[in-house]
Short mmCIF file of N, CA and C in Angstrom, two decimals:
data_model
loop_
_atom_site.label_atom_id
_atom_site.label_comp_id
_atom_site.label_asym_id
_atom_site.label_seq_id
_atom_site.Cartn_x
_atom_site.Cartn_y
_atom_site.Cartn_z
N UNK X 169 30.51 12.60 -37.20
CA UNK X 169 31.90 12.77 -36.79
C UNK X 169 32.70 13.25 -37.99
N UNK X 170 33.47 14.30 -37.81
CA UNK X 170 34.26 14.81 -38.94
C UNK X 170 35.67 14.21 -38.91
N UNK X 171 36.39 14.41 -40.01
CA UNK X 171 37.72 13.84 -40.14
C UNK X 171 38.69 14.34 -39.09
N UNK X 172 38.55 15.60 -38.67
CA UNK X 172 39.45 16.13 -37.65
C UNK X 172 39.30 15.36 -36.35
N UNK X 173 38.06 14.99 -35.99
CA UNK X 173 37.83 14.19 -34.80
C UNK X 173 38.43 12.80 -34.96
N UNK X 174 38.31 12.23 -36.14
CA UNK X 174 38.85 10.90 -36.38
C UNK X 174 40.37 10.87 -36.25
N UNK X 175 41.03 11.96 -36.63
CA UNK X 175 42.49 12.01 -36.54
C UNK X 175 42.98 11.89 -35.10
N UNK X 176 42.12 12.23 -34.14
CA UNK X 176 42.50 12.17 -32.74
C UNK X 176 42.03 10.90 -32.04
N UNK X 177 41.36 10.03 -32.76
CA UNK X 177 40.89 8.77 -32.19
C UNK X 177 42.07 7.86 -31.87
N UNK X 178 41.98 7.06 -30.84
CA UNK X 178 43.05 6.11 -30.55
C UNK X 178 43.09 4.94 -31.54
N UNK X 179 41.99 4.71 -32.24
CA UNK X 179 41.91 3.59 -33.18
C UNK X 179 42.67 3.91 -34.47
N UNK X 180 43.65 3.09 -34.85
CA UNK X 180 44.39 3.36 -36.08
C UNK X 180 43.54 3.23 -37.34
N UNK X 181 42.47 2.46 -37.28
CA UNK X 181 41.56 2.35 -38.43
C UNK X 181 40.86 3.69 -38.64
N UNK X 182 40.35 4.28 -37.56
CA UNK X 182 39.68 5.57 -37.66
C UNK X 182 40.63 6.65 -38.16
N UNK X 183 41.86 6.66 -37.62
CA UNK X 183 42.84 7.66 -38.06
C UNK X 183 43.17 7.50 -39.55
N UNK X 184 43.28 6.29 -40.00
CA UNK X 184 43.60 6.04 -41.41
C UNK X 184 42.44 6.47 -42.31
N UNK X 185 41.22 6.16 -41.90
CA UNK X 185 40.06 6.54 -42.69
C UNK X 185 39.91 8.05 -42.79
N UNK X 186 40.36 8.76 -41.78
CA UNK X 186 40.31 10.22 -41.83
C UNK X 186 41.15 10.75 -42.99
N UNK X 187 42.18 10.01 -43.38
CA UNK X 187 43.06 10.45 -44.46
C UNK X 187 42.66 9.87 -45.81
N UNK X 188 42.36 8.60 -45.86
CA UNK X 188 42.13 7.94 -47.16
C UNK X 188 40.77 7.27 -47.22
N UNK X 189 39.82 7.77 -46.46
CA UNK X 189 38.51 7.13 -46.39
C UNK X 189 37.53 7.50 -47.48
N UNK X 190 37.94 8.34 -48.42
CA UNK X 190 37.02 8.65 -49.51
C UNK X 190 37.50 7.94 -50.77
N UNK X 191 36.56 7.69 -51.67
CA UNK X 191 36.86 6.91 -52.87
C UNK X 191 37.94 7.57 -53.73
N UNK X 192 37.91 8.88 -53.88
CA UNK X 192 38.89 9.54 -54.76
C UNK X 192 40.31 9.33 -54.27
N UNK X 193 40.53 9.48 -52.98
CA UNK X 193 41.89 9.30 -52.44
C UNK X 193 42.38 7.88 -52.66
N UNK X 194 41.51 6.92 -52.42
CA UNK X 194 41.88 5.52 -52.60
C UNK X 194 42.18 5.23 -54.07
N UNK X 195 41.37 5.77 -54.98
CA UNK X 195 41.61 5.53 -56.41
C UNK X 195 42.86 6.24 -56.91
N UNK X 196 43.16 7.40 -56.37
CA UNK X 196 44.42 8.08 -56.72
C UNK X 196 45.60 7.21 -56.29
N UNK X 197 45.53 6.65 -55.09
CA UNK X 197 46.62 5.78 -54.61
C UNK X 197 46.70 4.50 -55.45
N UNK X 198 45.56 3.99 -55.88
CA UNK X 198 45.58 2.83 -56.79
C UNK X 198 46.34 3.17 -58.06
N UNK X 199 45.99 4.30 -58.67
CA UNK X 199 46.61 4.70 -59.92
C UNK X 199 48.09 5.04 -59.74
N UNK X 200 48.43 5.65 -58.61
CA UNK X 200 49.84 5.96 -58.34
C UNK X 200 50.64 4.67 -58.19
N UNK X 201 50.06 3.66 -57.56
CA UNK X 201 50.74 2.37 -57.44
C UNK X 201 50.85 1.67 -58.78
N UNK X 202 50.02 2.05 -59.74
CA UNK X 202 50.10 1.49 -61.10
C UNK X 202 51.06 2.29 -61.98
N UNK X 203 51.65 3.37 -61.42
CA UNK X 203 52.66 4.11 -62.15
C UNK X 203 52.28 5.50 -62.61
N UNK X 204 51.04 5.93 -62.39
CA UNK X 204 50.66 7.28 -62.78
C UNK X 204 51.30 8.28 -61.81
N UNK X 205 51.74 9.42 -62.34
CA UNK X 205 52.38 10.43 -61.49
C UNK X 205 51.88 11.85 -61.79
N UNK X 206 51.34 12.06 -62.96
CA UNK X 206 51.02 13.43 -63.38
C UNK X 206 49.54 13.72 -63.30
N UNK X 207 49.25 15.00 -63.03
CA UNK X 207 47.89 15.47 -62.86
C UNK X 207 46.99 15.01 -64.00
N UNK X 208 47.42 15.25 -65.24
CA UNK X 208 46.59 14.89 -66.39
C UNK X 208 46.36 13.38 -66.50
N UNK X 209 47.34 12.59 -66.07
CA UNK X 209 47.17 11.13 -66.08
C UNK X 209 46.08 10.72 -65.09
N UNK X 210 46.14 11.28 -63.88
CA UNK X 210 45.11 10.96 -62.88
C UNK X 210 43.74 11.43 -63.36
N UNK X 211 43.69 12.63 -63.91
CA UNK X 211 42.42 13.20 -64.37
C UNK X 211 41.79 12.34 -65.46
N UNK X 212 42.61 11.91 -66.41
CA UNK X 212 42.10 11.08 -67.50
C UNK X 212 41.64 9.71 -66.99
N UNK X 213 42.44 9.11 -66.14
CA UNK X 213 42.11 7.79 -65.62
C UNK X 213 40.83 7.79 -64.80
N UNK X 214 40.66 8.82 -63.97
CA UNK X 214 39.56 8.85 -63.01
C UNK X 214 38.35 9.64 -63.48
N UNK X 215 38.48 10.44 -64.54
CA UNK X 215 37.41 11.33 -64.98
C UNK X 215 36.91 12.16 -63.79
N UNK X 216 37.85 12.77 -63.08
CA UNK X 216 37.59 13.51 -61.86
C UNK X 216 37.69 15.01 -62.15
N UNK X 217 36.89 15.80 -61.46
CA UNK X 217 36.95 17.25 -61.61
C UNK X 217 38.32 17.76 -61.15
N UNK X 218 38.90 18.70 -61.87
CA UNK X 218 40.23 19.21 -61.51
C UNK X 218 40.33 19.75 -60.08
N UNK X 219 39.29 20.39 -59.61
CA UNK X 219 39.34 20.96 -58.25
C UNK X 219 39.39 19.84 -57.20
N UNK X 220 38.63 18.80 -57.41
CA UNK X 220 38.64 17.67 -56.47
C UNK X 220 39.99 16.97 -56.52
N UNK X 221 40.52 16.75 -57.71
CA UNK X 221 41.81 16.10 -57.86
C UNK X 221 42.91 16.92 -57.18
N UNK X 222 42.90 18.21 -57.39
CA UNK X 222 43.90 19.08 -56.77
C UNK X 222 43.86 18.96 -55.26
N UNK X 223 42.66 19.02 -54.68
CA UNK X 223 42.52 18.93 -53.21
C UNK X 223 43.04 17.59 -52.70
N UNK X 224 42.70 16.51 -53.39
CA UNK X 224 43.13 15.18 -52.92
C UNK X 224 44.65 15.02 -53.06
N UNK X 225 45.22 15.48 -54.17
CA UNK X 225 46.67 15.36 -54.34
C UNK X 225 47.42 16.16 -53.28
N UNK X 226 46.95 17.36 -53.01
CA UNK X 226 47.58 18.20 -51.98
C UNK X 226 47.50 17.51 -50.62
N UNK X 227 46.34 16.99 -50.28
CA UNK X 227 46.16 16.33 -48.99
C UNK X 227 47.04 15.08 -48.88
N UNK X 228 47.08 14.27 -49.94
CA UNK X 228 47.90 13.05 -49.90
C UNK X 228 49.38 13.38 -49.80
N UNK X 229 49.79 14.48 -50.40
CA UNK X 229 51.19 14.92 -50.28
C UNK X 229 51.45 15.46 -48.87
N UNK X 230 50.54 16.27 -48.34
CA UNK X 230 50.72 16.81 -46.99
C UNK X 230 50.78 15.70 -45.94
N UNK X 231 50.04 14.64 -46.16
CA UNK X 231 49.99 13.54 -45.19
C UNK X 231 51.06 12.49 -45.43
N UNK X 232 51.91 12.69 -46.44
CA UNK X 232 53.06 11.83 -46.61
C UNK X 232 52.85 10.56 -47.41
N UNK X 233 51.75 10.46 -48.16
CA UNK X 233 51.55 9.29 -49.01
C UNK X 233 52.09 9.52 -50.42
N UNK X 234 52.11 10.77 -50.84
CA UNK X 234 52.69 11.16 -52.12
C UNK X 234 53.71 12.26 -51.87
N UNK X 235 54.69 12.33 -52.76
CA UNK X 235 55.67 13.42 -52.72
C UNK X 235 55.53 14.22 -54.01
N UNK X 236 55.41 15.52 -53.86
CA UNK X 236 55.30 16.40 -55.02
C UNK X 236 56.70 16.75 -55.51
N UNK X 237 56.96 16.49 -56.80
CA UNK X 237 58.27 16.77 -57.39
C UNK X 237 58.10 17.55 -58.68
N UNK X 238 58.95 18.53 -58.86
CA UNK X 238 58.93 19.30 -60.11
C UNK X 238 59.64 18.51 -61.20
N UNK X 239 58.97 18.38 -62.36
CA UNK X 239 59.61 17.68 -63.48
C UNK X 239 59.84 18.60 -64.67
N UNK X 240 59.28 19.83 -64.61
CA UNK X 240 59.46 20.80 -65.69
C UNK X 240 59.48 22.19 -65.09
N UNK X 241 60.47 22.99 -65.50
CA UNK X 241 60.61 24.34 -64.95
C UNK X 241 59.74 25.36 -65.68
N UNK X 242 59.71 25.28 -67.02
CA UNK X 242 58.94 26.25 -67.81
C UNK X 242 58.04 25.53 -68.79
N UNK X 243 56.78 25.57 -68.62
CA UNK X 243 56.08 26.10 -67.45
C UNK X 243 56.27 25.15 -66.26
N UNK X 244 56.14 25.66 -65.04
CA UNK X 244 56.35 24.79 -63.88
C UNK X 244 55.30 23.68 -63.82
N UNK X 245 55.79 22.46 -63.73
CA UNK X 245 54.91 21.29 -63.67
C UNK X 245 55.44 20.34 -62.59
N UNK X 246 54.51 19.80 -61.81
CA UNK X 246 54.87 18.84 -60.77
C UNK X 246 54.26 17.48 -61.06
N UNK X 247 54.89 16.48 -60.50
CA UNK X 247 54.32 15.15 -60.53
C UNK X 247 54.21 14.66 -59.09
N UNK X 248 53.45 13.62 -58.88
CA UNK X 248 53.20 13.08 -57.55
C UNK X 248 53.70 11.65 -57.53
N UNK X 249 54.71 11.42 -56.68
CA UNK X 249 55.38 10.14 -56.61
C UNK X 249 55.07 9.50 -55.26
N UNK X 250 54.84 8.21 -55.25
CA UNK X 250 54.55 7.51 -54.01
C UNK X 250 55.72 7.58 -53.03
N UNK X 251 55.40 7.76 -51.78
CA UNK X 251 56.38 7.64 -50.71
C UNK X 251 56.31 6.19 -50.20
N UNK X 252 57.12 5.87 -49.22
CA UNK X 252 57.06 4.53 -48.62
C UNK X 252 55.66 4.27 -48.05
N UNK X 253 55.07 5.27 -47.42
CA UNK X 253 53.71 5.11 -46.88
C UNK X 253 52.70 4.85 -47.99
N UNK X 254 52.85 5.53 -49.12
CA UNK X 254 51.95 5.31 -50.25
C UNK X 254 52.12 3.92 -50.85
N UNK X 255 53.37 3.45 -50.92
CA UNK X 255 53.62 2.09 -51.43
C UNK X 255 53.07 1.04 -50.47
N UNK X 256 53.17 1.31 -49.17
CA UNK X 256 52.64 0.38 -48.17
C UNK X 256 51.12 0.24 -48.27
N UNK X 257 50.45 1.23 -48.84
CA UNK X 257 48.99 1.19 -48.97
C UNK X 257 48.54 0.18 -50.04
N UNK X 258 49.46 -0.29 -50.88
CA UNK X 258 49.08 -1.23 -51.94
C UNK X 258 48.44 -2.49 -51.38
N UNK X 259 48.96 -3.01 -50.28
CA UNK X 259 48.37 -4.22 -49.71
C UNK X 259 46.94 -3.96 -49.24
N UNK X 260 46.68 -2.76 -48.73
CA UNK X 260 45.32 -2.39 -48.33
C UNK X 260 44.41 -2.36 -49.55
N UNK X 261 44.90 -1.77 -50.64
CA UNK X 261 44.13 -1.72 -51.88
C UNK X 261 43.76 -3.12 -52.36
N UNK X 262 44.73 -4.03 -52.31
CA UNK X 262 44.46 -5.38 -52.78
C UNK X 262 43.49 -6.12 -51.89
N UNK X 263 43.52 -5.85 -50.59
CA UNK X 263 42.54 -6.48 -49.70
C UNK X 263 41.14 -5.92 -49.96
N UNK X 264 41.04 -4.62 -50.21
CA UNK X 264 39.73 -4.04 -50.57
C UNK X 264 39.24 -4.67 -51.87
N UNK X 265 40.14 -4.82 -52.84
CA UNK X 265 39.78 -5.44 -54.11
C UNK X 265 39.34 -6.88 -53.95
N UNK X 266 40.01 -7.65 -53.10
CA UNK X 266 39.64 -9.05 -52.87
C UNK X 266 38.25 -9.13 -52.24
N UNK X 267 37.99 -8.22 -51.29
CA UNK X 267 36.66 -8.19 -50.68
C UNK X 267 35.61 -7.85 -51.73
N UNK X 268 35.91 -6.87 -52.57
CA UNK X 268 34.97 -6.47 -53.62
C UNK X 268 34.71 -7.58 -54.63
N UNK X 269 35.76 -8.32 -54.99
CA UNK X 269 35.60 -9.43 -55.93
C UNK X 269 34.67 -10.49 -55.33
N UNK X 270 34.83 -10.74 -54.03
CA UNK X 270 34.03 -11.78 -53.36
C UNK X 270 32.59 -11.33 -53.10
N UNK X 271 32.42 -10.08 -52.64
CA UNK X 271 31.10 -9.64 -52.17
C UNK X 271 30.40 -8.65 -53.09
N UNK X 272 31.11 -8.05 -54.03
CA UNK X 272 30.51 -7.08 -54.94
C UNK X 272 30.81 -7.42 -56.38
N UNK X 273 31.19 -8.67 -56.63
CA UNK X 273 31.57 -9.11 -57.97
C UNK X 273 30.37 -9.25 -58.89
N UNK X 274 30.60 -9.87 -59.99
CA UNK X 274 29.57 -10.03 -61.00
C UNK X 274 29.92 -9.20 -62.21
N UNK X 275 29.74 -9.77 -63.37
CA UNK X 275 30.09 -9.06 -64.58
C UNK X 275 31.60 -9.07 -64.80
N UNK X 276 32.03 -8.20 -65.66
CA UNK X 276 33.45 -8.12 -65.99
C UNK X 276 34.19 -7.31 -64.93
N UNK X 277 35.27 -7.87 -64.41
CA UNK X 277 36.06 -7.20 -63.37
C UNK X 277 37.51 -7.08 -63.81
N UNK X 278 38.14 -6.01 -63.39
CA UNK X 278 39.57 -5.83 -63.62
C UNK X 278 40.32 -6.92 -62.90
N UNK X 279 41.38 -7.41 -63.53
CA UNK X 279 42.24 -8.41 -62.91
C UNK X 279 43.60 -7.78 -62.63
N UNK X 280 44.23 -8.21 -61.56
CA UNK X 280 45.55 -7.73 -61.18
C UNK X 280 46.51 -8.92 -61.26
N UNK X 281 47.52 -8.78 -62.13
CA UNK X 281 48.45 -9.88 -62.37
C UNK X 281 49.84 -9.55 -61.88
N UNK X 282 50.54 -10.57 -61.44
CA UNK X 282 51.96 -10.43 -61.11
C UNK X 282 52.69 -10.20 -62.42
N UNK X 283 53.46 -9.12 -62.51
CA UNK X 283 54.12 -8.75 -63.77
C UNK X 283 55.15 -9.79 -64.20
N UNK X 284 55.78 -10.48 -63.27
CA UNK X 284 56.80 -11.46 -63.62
C UNK X 284 56.21 -12.80 -64.04
N UNK X 285 55.22 -13.28 -63.28
CA UNK X 285 54.69 -14.62 -63.55
C UNK X 285 53.44 -14.61 -64.42
N UNK X 286 52.73 -13.49 -64.46
CA UNK X 286 51.48 -13.42 -65.22
C UNK X 286 50.31 -14.04 -64.49
N UNK X 287 50.51 -14.48 -63.27
CA UNK X 287 49.42 -15.09 -62.51
C UNK X 287 48.63 -14.02 -61.78
N UNK X 288 47.35 -14.32 -61.57
CA UNK X 288 46.50 -13.38 -60.86
C UNK X 288 46.91 -13.31 -59.39
N UNK X 289 46.94 -12.09 -58.85
CA UNK X 289 47.31 -11.89 -57.45
C UNK X 289 46.11 -12.21 -56.58
N UNK X 290 46.32 -13.06 -55.58
CA UNK X 290 45.28 -13.42 -54.62
C UNK X 290 45.75 -13.01 -53.23
N UNK X 291 45.39 -11.80 -52.80
CA UNK X 291 45.86 -11.32 -51.50
C UNK X 291 45.21 -12.05 -50.34
N UNK X 292 46.00 -12.26 -49.30
CA UNK X 292 45.52 -12.89 -48.07
C UNK X 292 46.09 -12.09 -46.90
N UNK X 293 45.24 -11.74 -45.96
CA UNK X 293 45.70 -11.04 -44.77
C UNK X 293 45.98 -12.07 -43.69
N UNK X 294 47.20 -12.06 -43.20
CA UNK X 294 47.63 -13.04 -42.22
C UNK X 294 48.25 -12.32 -41.03
N UNK X 295 47.92 -12.80 -39.83
CA UNK X 295 48.55 -12.28 -38.62
C UNK X 295 49.99 -12.76 -38.59
N UNK X 296 50.92 -11.82 -38.52
CA UNK X 296 52.34 -12.16 -38.54
C UNK X 296 52.81 -12.94 -37.32
N UNK X 297 52.06 -12.91 -36.22
CA UNK X 297 52.46 -13.63 -35.02
C UNK X 297 51.96 -15.07 -35.05
N UNK X 298 50.66 -15.24 -35.35
CA UNK X 298 50.06 -16.59 -35.29
C UNK X 298 50.03 -17.28 -36.65
N UNK X 299 50.26 -16.52 -37.72
CA UNK X 299 50.13 -17.02 -39.10
C UNK X 299 48.70 -17.43 -39.45
N UNK X 300 47.73 -17.03 -38.63
CA UNK X 300 46.32 -17.31 -38.91
C UNK X 300 45.78 -16.24 -39.85
N UNK X 301 44.89 -16.65 -40.75
CA UNK X 301 44.24 -15.67 -41.61
C UNK X 301 43.40 -14.73 -40.76
N UNK X 302 43.49 -13.44 -41.08
CA UNK X 302 42.67 -12.45 -40.39
C UNK X 302 41.21 -12.76 -40.71
N UNK X 303 40.38 -12.77 -39.68
CA UNK X 303 38.96 -13.06 -39.84
C UNK X 303 38.59 -14.48 -39.50
N UNK X 304 39.57 -15.33 -39.22
CA UNK X 304 39.26 -16.72 -38.87
C UNK X 304 39.28 -16.95 -37.37
N UNK X 305 39.74 -15.95 -36.63
CA UNK X 305 39.80 -16.06 -35.18
C UNK X 305 39.15 -14.83 -34.57
N UNK X 306 38.60 -15.00 -33.38
CA UNK X 306 37.97 -13.88 -32.68
C UNK X 306 39.02 -12.81 -32.37
N UNK X 307 38.56 -11.58 -32.35
CA UNK X 307 39.46 -10.48 -31.99
C UNK X 307 38.97 -9.84 -30.70
N UNK X 308 39.85 -9.14 -30.04
CA UNK X 308 39.52 -8.37 -28.84
C UNK X 308 40.13 -7.00 -29.03
N UNK X 309 39.35 -5.97 -28.82
CA UNK X 309 39.83 -4.59 -28.96
C UNK X 309 40.18 -4.06 -27.58
N UNK X 310 41.40 -3.54 -27.45
CA UNK X 310 41.86 -2.99 -26.18
C UNK X 310 42.13 -1.51 -26.40
N UNK X 311 41.33 -0.67 -25.77
CA UNK X 311 41.53 0.78 -25.87
C UNK X 311 42.62 1.23 -24.91
N UNK X 312 43.35 2.29 -25.28
CA UNK X 312 44.39 2.78 -24.38
C UNK X 312 43.76 3.36 -23.11
N UNK X 313 44.53 3.29 -22.05
CA UNK X 313 44.01 3.80 -20.76
C UNK X 313 44.22 5.28 -20.64
#
């Protein structure tokens, strides 16, 4: 199944994965949430090929997770700033990280700290209606008619 097919799926998980389902896109959003905005910053942080980085930045901007802004006229230079959708992805990143710490941990791992308190962030996914932790209760999937 290709990404174009996933974009038309009724499942919001499938639609989301069509946009940010590859590691590079997710890591770019991680770095953008950490304050990186410029091409060279992303390239240095990720050790990514320029062509791949360019494609991912363009796609993330086209899909509304990043906004391309000019910060220098001569020579023309742009930066990539998170949109509200890009900032909203931070909770997803932290849930992926929590899963990785639990199931793919071992050795030295990066820690994420609250900048104000200095305490390690421990993300928890909770259903806003029942206040139950996601994964502790059975789910039922209802497809649209």
